Short mmCIF file of N, CA and C in Angstrom, two decimals:
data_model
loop_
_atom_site.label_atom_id
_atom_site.label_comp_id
_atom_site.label_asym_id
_atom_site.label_seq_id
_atom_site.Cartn_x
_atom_site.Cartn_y
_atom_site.Cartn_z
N UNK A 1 -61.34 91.47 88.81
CA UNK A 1 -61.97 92.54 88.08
C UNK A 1 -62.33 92.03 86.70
N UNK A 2 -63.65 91.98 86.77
CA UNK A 2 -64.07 91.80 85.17
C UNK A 2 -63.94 92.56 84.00
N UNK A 3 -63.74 92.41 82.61
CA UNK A 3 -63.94 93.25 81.69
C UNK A 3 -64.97 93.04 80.85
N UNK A 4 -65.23 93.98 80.24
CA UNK A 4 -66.86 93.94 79.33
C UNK A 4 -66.52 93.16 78.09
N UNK A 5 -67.22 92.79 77.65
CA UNK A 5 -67.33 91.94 75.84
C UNK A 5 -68.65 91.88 75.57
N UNK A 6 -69.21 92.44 74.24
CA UNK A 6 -70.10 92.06 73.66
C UNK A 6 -70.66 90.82 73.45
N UNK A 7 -71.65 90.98 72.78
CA UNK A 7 -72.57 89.83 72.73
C UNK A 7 -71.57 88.46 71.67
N UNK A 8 -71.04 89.27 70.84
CA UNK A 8 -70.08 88.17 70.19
C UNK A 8 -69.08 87.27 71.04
N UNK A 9 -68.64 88.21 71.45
CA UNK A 9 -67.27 87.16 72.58
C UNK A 9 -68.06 86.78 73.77
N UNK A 10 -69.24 87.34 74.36
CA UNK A 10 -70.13 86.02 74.97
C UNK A 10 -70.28 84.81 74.53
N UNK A 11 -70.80 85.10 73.14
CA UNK A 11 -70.68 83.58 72.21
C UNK A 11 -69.90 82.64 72.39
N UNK A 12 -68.86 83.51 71.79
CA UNK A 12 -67.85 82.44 71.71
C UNK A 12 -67.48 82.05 72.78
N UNK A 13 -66.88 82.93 74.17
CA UNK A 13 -67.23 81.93 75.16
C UNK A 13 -67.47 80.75 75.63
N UNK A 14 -68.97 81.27 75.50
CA UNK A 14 -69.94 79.79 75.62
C UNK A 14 -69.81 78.55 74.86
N UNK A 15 -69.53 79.00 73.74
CA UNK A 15 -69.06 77.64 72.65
C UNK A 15 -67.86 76.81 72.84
N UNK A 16 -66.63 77.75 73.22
CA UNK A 16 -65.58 77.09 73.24
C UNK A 16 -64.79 76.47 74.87
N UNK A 17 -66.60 76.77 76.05
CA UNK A 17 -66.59 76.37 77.17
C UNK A 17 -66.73 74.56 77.27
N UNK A 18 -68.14 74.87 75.78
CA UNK A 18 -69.09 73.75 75.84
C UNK A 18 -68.04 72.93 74.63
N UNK A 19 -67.14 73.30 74.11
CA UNK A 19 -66.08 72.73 73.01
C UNK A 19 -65.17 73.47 72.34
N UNK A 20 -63.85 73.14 73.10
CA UNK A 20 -62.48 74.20 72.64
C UNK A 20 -61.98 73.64 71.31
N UNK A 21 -61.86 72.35 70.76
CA UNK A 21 -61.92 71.57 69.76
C UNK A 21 -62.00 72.03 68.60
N UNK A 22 -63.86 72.65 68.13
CA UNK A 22 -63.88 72.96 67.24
C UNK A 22 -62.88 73.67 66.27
N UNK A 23 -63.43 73.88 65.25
CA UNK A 23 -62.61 74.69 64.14
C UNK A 23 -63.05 75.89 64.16
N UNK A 24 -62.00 76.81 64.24
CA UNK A 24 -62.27 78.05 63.62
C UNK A 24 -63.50 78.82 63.01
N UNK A 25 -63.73 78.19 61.82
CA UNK A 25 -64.16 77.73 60.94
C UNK A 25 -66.20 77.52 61.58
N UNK A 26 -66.19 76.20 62.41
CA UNK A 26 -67.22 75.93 62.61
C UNK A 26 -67.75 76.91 64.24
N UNK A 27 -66.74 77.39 64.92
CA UNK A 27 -67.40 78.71 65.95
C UNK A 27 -67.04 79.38 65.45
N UNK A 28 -66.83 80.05 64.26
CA UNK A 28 -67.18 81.45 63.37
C UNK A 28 -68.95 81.06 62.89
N UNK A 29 -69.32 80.22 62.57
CA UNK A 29 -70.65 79.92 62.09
C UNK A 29 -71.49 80.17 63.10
N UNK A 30 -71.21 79.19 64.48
CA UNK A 30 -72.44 79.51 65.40
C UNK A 30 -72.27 80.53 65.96
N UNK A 31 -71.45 80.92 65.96
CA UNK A 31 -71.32 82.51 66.56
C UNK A 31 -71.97 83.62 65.86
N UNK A 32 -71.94 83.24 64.39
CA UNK A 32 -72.60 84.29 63.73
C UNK A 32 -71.23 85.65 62.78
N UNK A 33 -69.97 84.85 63.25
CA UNK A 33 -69.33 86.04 62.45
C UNK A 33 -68.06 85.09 61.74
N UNK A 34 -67.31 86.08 60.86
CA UNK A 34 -66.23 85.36 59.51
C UNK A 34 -65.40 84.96 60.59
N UNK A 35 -64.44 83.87 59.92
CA UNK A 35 -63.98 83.18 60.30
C UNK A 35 -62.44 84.00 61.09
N UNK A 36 -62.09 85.17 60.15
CA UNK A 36 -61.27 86.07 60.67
C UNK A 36 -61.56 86.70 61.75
N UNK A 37 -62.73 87.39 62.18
CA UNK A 37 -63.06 88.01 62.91
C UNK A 37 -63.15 87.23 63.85
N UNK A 38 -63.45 85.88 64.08
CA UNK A 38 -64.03 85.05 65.23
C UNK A 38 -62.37 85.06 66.05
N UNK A 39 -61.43 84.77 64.87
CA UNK A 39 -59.41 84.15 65.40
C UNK A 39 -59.74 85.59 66.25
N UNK A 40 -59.59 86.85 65.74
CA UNK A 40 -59.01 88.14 66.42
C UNK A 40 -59.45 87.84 67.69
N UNK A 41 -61.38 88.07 67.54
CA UNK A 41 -61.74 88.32 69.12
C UNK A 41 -60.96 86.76 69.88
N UNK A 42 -61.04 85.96 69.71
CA UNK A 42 -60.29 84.61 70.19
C UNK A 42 -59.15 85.02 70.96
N UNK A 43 -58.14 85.67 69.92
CA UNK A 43 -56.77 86.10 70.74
C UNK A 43 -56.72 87.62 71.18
N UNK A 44 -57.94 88.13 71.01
CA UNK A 44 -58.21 89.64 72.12
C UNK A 44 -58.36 89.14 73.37
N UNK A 45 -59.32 87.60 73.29
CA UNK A 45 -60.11 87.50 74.61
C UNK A 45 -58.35 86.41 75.54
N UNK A 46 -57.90 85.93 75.04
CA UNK A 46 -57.01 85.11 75.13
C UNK A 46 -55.80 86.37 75.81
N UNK A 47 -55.47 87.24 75.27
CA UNK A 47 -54.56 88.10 75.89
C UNK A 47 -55.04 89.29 76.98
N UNK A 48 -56.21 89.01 77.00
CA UNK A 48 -56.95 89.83 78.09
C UNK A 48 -56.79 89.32 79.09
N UNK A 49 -56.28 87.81 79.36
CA UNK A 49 -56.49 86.88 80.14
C UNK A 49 -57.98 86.02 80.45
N UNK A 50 -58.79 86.15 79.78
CA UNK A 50 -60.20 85.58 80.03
C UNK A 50 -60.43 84.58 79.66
N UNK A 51 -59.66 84.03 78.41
CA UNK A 51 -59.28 82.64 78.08
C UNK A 51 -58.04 82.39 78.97
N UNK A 52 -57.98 81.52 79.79
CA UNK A 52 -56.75 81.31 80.30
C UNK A 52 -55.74 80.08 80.11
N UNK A 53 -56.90 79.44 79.11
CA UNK A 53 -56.06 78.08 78.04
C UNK A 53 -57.02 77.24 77.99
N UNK A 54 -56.37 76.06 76.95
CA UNK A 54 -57.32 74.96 76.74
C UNK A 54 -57.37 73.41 77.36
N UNK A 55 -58.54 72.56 77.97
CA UNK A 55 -58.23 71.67 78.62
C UNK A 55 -59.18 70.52 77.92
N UNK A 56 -58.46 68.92 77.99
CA UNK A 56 -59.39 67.97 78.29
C UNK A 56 -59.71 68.22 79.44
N UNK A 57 -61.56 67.68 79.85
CA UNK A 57 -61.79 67.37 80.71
C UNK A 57 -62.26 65.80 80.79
N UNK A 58 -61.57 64.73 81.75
CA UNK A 58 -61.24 63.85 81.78
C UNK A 58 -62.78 63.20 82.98
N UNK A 59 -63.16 62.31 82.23
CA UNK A 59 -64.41 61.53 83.80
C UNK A 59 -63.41 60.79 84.54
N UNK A 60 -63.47 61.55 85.26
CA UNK A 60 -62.35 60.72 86.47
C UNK A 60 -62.73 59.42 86.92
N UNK A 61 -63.87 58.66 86.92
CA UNK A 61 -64.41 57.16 86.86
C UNK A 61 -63.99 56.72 86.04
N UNK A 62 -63.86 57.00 84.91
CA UNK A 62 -63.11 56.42 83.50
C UNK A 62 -61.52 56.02 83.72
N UNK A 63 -61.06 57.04 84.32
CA UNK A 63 -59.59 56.91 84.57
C UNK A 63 -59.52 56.22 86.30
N UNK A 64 -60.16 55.54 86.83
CA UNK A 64 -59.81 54.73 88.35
C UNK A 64 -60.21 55.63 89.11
N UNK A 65 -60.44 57.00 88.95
CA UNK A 65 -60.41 58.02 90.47
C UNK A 65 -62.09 57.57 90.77
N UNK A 66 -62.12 56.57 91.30
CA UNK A 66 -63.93 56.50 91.68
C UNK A 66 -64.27 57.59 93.07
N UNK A 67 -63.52 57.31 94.06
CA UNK A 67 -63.68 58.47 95.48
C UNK A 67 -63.32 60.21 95.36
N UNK A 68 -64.41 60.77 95.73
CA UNK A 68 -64.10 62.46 95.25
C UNK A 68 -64.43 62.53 96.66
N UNK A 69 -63.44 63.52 97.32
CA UNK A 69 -63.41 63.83 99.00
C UNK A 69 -63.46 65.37 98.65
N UNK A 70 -63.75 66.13 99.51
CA UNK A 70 -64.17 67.58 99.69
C UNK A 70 -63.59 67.43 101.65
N UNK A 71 -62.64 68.36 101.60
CA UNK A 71 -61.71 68.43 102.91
C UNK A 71 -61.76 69.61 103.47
N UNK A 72 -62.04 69.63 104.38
CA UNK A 72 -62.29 71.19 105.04
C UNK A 72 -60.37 71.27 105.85
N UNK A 73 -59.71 72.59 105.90
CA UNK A 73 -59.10 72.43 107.01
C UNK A 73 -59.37 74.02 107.44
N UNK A 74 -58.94 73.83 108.77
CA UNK A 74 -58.59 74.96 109.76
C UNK A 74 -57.55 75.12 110.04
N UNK A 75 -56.63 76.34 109.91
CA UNK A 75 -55.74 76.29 110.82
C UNK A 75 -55.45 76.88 112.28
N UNK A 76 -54.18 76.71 112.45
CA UNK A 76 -54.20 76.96 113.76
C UNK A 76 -53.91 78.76 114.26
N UNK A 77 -54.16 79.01 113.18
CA UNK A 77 -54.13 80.83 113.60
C UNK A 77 -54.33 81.76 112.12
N UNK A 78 -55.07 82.94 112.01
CA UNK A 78 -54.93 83.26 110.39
C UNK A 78 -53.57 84.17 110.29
N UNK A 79 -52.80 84.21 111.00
CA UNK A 79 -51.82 85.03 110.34
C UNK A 79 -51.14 84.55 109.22
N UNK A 80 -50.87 86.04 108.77
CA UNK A 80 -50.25 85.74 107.27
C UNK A 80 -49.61 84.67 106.89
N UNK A 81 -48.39 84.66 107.69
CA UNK A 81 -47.33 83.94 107.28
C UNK A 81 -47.75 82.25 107.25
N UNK A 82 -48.60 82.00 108.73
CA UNK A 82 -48.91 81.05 108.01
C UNK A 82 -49.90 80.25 107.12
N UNK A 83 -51.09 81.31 106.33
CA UNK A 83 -51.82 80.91 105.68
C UNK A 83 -50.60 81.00 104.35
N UNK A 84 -49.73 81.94 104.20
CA UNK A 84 -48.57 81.12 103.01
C UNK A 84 -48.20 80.41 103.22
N UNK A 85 -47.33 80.08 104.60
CA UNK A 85 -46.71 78.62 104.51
C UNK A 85 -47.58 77.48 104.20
N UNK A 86 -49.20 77.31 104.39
CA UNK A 86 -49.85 76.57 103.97
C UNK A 86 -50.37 76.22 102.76
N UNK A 87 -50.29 77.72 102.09
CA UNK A 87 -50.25 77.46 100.56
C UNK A 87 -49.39 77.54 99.55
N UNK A 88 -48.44 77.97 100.23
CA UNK A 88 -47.43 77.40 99.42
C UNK A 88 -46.96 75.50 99.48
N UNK A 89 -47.35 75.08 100.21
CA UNK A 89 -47.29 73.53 100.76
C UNK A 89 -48.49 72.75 100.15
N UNK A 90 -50.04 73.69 100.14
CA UNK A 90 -50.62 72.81 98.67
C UNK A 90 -50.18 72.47 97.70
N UNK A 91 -49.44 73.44 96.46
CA UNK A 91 -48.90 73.86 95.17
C UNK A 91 -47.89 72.34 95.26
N UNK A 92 -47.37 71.96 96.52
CA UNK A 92 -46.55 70.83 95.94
C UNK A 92 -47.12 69.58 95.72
N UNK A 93 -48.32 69.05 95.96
CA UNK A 93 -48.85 68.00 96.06
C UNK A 93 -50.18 68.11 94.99
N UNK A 94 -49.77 67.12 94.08
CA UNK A 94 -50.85 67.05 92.99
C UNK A 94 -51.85 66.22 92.70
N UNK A 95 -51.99 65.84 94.64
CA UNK A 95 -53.05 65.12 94.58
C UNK A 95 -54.39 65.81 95.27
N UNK A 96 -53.82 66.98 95.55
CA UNK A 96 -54.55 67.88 95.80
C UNK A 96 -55.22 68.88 94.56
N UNK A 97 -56.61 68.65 93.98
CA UNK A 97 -56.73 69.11 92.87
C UNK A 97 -57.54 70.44 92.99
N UNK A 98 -57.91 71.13 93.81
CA UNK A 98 -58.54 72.11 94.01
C UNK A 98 -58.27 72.94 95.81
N UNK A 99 -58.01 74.02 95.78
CA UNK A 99 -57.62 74.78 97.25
C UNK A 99 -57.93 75.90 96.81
N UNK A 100 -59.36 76.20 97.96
CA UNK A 100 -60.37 77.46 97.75
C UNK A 100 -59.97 77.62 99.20
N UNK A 101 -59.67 79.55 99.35
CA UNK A 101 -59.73 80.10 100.56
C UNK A 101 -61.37 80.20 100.86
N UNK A 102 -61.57 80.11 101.89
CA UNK A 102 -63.38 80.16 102.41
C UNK A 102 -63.35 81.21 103.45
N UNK A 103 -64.19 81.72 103.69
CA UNK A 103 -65.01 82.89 104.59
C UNK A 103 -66.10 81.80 105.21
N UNK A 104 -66.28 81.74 106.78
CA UNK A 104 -66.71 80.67 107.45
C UNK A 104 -66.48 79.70 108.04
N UNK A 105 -66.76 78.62 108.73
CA UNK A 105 -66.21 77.57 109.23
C UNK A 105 -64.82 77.01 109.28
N UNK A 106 -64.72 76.89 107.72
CA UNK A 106 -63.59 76.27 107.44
C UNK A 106 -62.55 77.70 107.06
N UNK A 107 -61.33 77.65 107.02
CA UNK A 107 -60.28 78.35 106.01
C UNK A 107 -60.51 78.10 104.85
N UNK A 108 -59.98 76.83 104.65
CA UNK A 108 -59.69 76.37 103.16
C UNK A 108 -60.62 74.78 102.43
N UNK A 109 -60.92 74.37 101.86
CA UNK A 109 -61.92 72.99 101.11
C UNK A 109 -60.87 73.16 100.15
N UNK A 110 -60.63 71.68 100.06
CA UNK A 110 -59.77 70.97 99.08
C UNK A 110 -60.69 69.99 98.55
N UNK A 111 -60.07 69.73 97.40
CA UNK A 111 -60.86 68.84 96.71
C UNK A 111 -59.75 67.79 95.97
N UNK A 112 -59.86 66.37 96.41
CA UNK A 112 -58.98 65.65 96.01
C UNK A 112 -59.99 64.48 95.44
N UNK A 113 -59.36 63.69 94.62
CA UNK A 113 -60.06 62.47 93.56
C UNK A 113 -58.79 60.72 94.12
N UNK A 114 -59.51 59.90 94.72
CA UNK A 114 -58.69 58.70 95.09
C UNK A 114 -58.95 57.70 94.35
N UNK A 115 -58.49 56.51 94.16
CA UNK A 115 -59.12 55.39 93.53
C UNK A 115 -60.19 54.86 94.87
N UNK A 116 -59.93 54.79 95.64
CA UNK A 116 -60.68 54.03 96.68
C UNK A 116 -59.73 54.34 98.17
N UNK A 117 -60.41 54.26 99.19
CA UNK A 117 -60.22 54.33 100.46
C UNK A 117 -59.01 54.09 100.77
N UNK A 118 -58.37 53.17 100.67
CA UNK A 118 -56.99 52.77 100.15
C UNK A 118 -56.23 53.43 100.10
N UNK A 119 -56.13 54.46 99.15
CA UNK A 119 -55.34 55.59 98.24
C UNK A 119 -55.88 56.64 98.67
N UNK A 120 -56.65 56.28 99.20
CA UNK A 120 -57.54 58.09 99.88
C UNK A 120 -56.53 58.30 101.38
N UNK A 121 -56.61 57.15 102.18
CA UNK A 121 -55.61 56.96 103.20
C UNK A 121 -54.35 57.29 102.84
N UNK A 122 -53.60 56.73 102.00
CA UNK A 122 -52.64 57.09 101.39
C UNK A 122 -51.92 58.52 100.86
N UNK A 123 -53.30 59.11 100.34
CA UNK A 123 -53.10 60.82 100.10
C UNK A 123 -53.40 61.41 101.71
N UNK A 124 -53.98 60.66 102.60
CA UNK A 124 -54.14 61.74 103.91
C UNK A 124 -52.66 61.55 104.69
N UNK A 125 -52.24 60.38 104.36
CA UNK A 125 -51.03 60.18 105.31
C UNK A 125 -49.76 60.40 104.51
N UNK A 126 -49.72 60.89 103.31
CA UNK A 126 -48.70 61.29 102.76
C UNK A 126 -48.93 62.75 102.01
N UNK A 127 -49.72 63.05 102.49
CA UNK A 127 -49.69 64.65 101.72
C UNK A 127 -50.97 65.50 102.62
N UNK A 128 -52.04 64.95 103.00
CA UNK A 128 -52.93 66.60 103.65
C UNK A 128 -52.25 66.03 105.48
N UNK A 129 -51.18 64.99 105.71
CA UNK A 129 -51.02 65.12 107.12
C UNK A 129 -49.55 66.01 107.39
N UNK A 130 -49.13 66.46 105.80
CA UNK A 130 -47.88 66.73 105.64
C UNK A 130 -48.16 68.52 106.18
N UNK A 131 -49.68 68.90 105.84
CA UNK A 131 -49.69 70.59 105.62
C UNK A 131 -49.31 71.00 106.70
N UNK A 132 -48.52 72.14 106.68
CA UNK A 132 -48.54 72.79 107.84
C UNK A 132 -49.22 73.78 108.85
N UNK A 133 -49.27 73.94 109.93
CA UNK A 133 -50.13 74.37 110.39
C UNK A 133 -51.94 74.06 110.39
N UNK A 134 -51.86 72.77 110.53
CA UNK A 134 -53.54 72.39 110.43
C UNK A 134 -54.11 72.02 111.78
N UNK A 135 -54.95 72.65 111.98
CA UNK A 135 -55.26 72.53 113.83
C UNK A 135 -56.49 71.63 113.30
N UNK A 136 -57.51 71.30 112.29
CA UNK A 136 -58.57 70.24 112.15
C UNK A 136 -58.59 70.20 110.97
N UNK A 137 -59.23 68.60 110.73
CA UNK A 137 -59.56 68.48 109.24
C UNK A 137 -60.75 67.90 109.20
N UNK A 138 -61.60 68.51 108.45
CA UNK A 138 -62.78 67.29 107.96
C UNK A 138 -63.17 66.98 106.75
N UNK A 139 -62.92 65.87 106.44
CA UNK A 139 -63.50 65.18 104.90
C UNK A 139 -64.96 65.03 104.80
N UNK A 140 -65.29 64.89 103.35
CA UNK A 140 -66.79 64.42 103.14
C UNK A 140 -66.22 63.77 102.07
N UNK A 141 -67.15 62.64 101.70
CA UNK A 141 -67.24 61.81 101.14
C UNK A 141 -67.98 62.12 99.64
N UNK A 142 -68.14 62.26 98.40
CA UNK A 142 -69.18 62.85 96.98
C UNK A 142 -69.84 61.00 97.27
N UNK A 143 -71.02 60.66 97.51
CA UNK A 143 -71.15 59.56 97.01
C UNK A 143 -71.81 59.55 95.78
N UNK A 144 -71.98 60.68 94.50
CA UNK A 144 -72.40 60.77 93.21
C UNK A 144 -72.43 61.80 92.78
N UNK A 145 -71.78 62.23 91.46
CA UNK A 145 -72.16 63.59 91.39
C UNK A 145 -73.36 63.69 90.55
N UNK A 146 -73.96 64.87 90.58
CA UNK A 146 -75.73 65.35 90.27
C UNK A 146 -75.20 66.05 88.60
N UNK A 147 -74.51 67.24 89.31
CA UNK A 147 -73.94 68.09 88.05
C UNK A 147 -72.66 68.24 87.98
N UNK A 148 -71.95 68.03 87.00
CA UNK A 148 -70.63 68.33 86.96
C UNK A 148 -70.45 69.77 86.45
N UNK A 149 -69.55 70.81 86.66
CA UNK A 149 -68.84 72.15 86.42
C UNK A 149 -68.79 72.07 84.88
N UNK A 150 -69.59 72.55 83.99
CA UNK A 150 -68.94 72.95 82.72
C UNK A 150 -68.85 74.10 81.92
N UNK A 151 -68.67 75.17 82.95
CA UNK A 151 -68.37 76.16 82.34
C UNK A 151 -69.03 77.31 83.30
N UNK A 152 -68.65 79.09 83.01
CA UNK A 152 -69.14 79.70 83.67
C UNK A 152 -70.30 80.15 82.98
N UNK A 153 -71.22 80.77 83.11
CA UNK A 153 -72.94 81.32 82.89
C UNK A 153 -72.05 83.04 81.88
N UNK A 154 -72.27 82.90 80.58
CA UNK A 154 -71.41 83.85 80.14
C UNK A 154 -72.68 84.74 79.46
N UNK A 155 -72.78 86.29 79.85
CA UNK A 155 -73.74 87.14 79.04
C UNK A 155 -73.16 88.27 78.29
#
């Protein structure tokens, strides 16, 4: 459930999507309002939950992860219990960096980052062969990314 914000905390938003960094100080300017007013809405939007914290985002080529896999699984039935037992069994493995429930083909797309084939083997045979309840899996391969995720479209 969304909540409404004016055109100001759109701003800021957007600014502190495109750079959490700044100062105070300097997204009170492009935003257009004092430097007080910018902190409040900051920790209005922050305890609303809409800020939900601050991150590096890291080029994972920079740091060795050159292979980005996108993993489909299925399981072997949707009942409840065991689409928890299955997600609760993602949450332990942190080489698993993304687990979206899907409508369609698949259940669930994971998104994991390897150094190379190697280590990609390595995460399938020590952690997505571990999940439970998986009746198929299929990987894809990123051979480049086009656009990377930086932020949501804020009005």
């Amino acid at each position: 459930m969304g909540i409404s914000f004016d055109r100001a905390d759109a701003a800021l938003l957007a600014l502190l999507q495109h750079d959490s960094s700044r100062s105070i100080a300097e997204l009170a300017a492009d935003a257009g309002l004092s430097p007080s007013s910018c902190q409040r809405r900051i920790k209005a939007l922050e305890a609303a939950g809409v800020i939900e914290g601050y991150h590096a985002r890291l080029d994972p080529v920079r740091i060795g992860l050159d292979l980005q896999a996108l993993v489909e699984i299925s399981l072997t039935s949707q009942n409840r219990d065991v689409l928890e037992r299955f997600e609760a069994a993602v949450m332990r493995y942190d080489e698993i960096l993304e687990c979206d429930l899907m409508a369609g083909h698949a259940d669930y797309v994971l998104r994991i980052a390897a150094r190379d084939l190697r280590h990609f083997d390595d995460i399938h045979r020590n952690c997505l062969s571990q999940l439970p309840e998986v009746a198929a899996m299929r990987t894809y391969f990123a051979i480049r990314t086009i656009k990377r995720w930086s932020g949501y479209p804020v009005r």
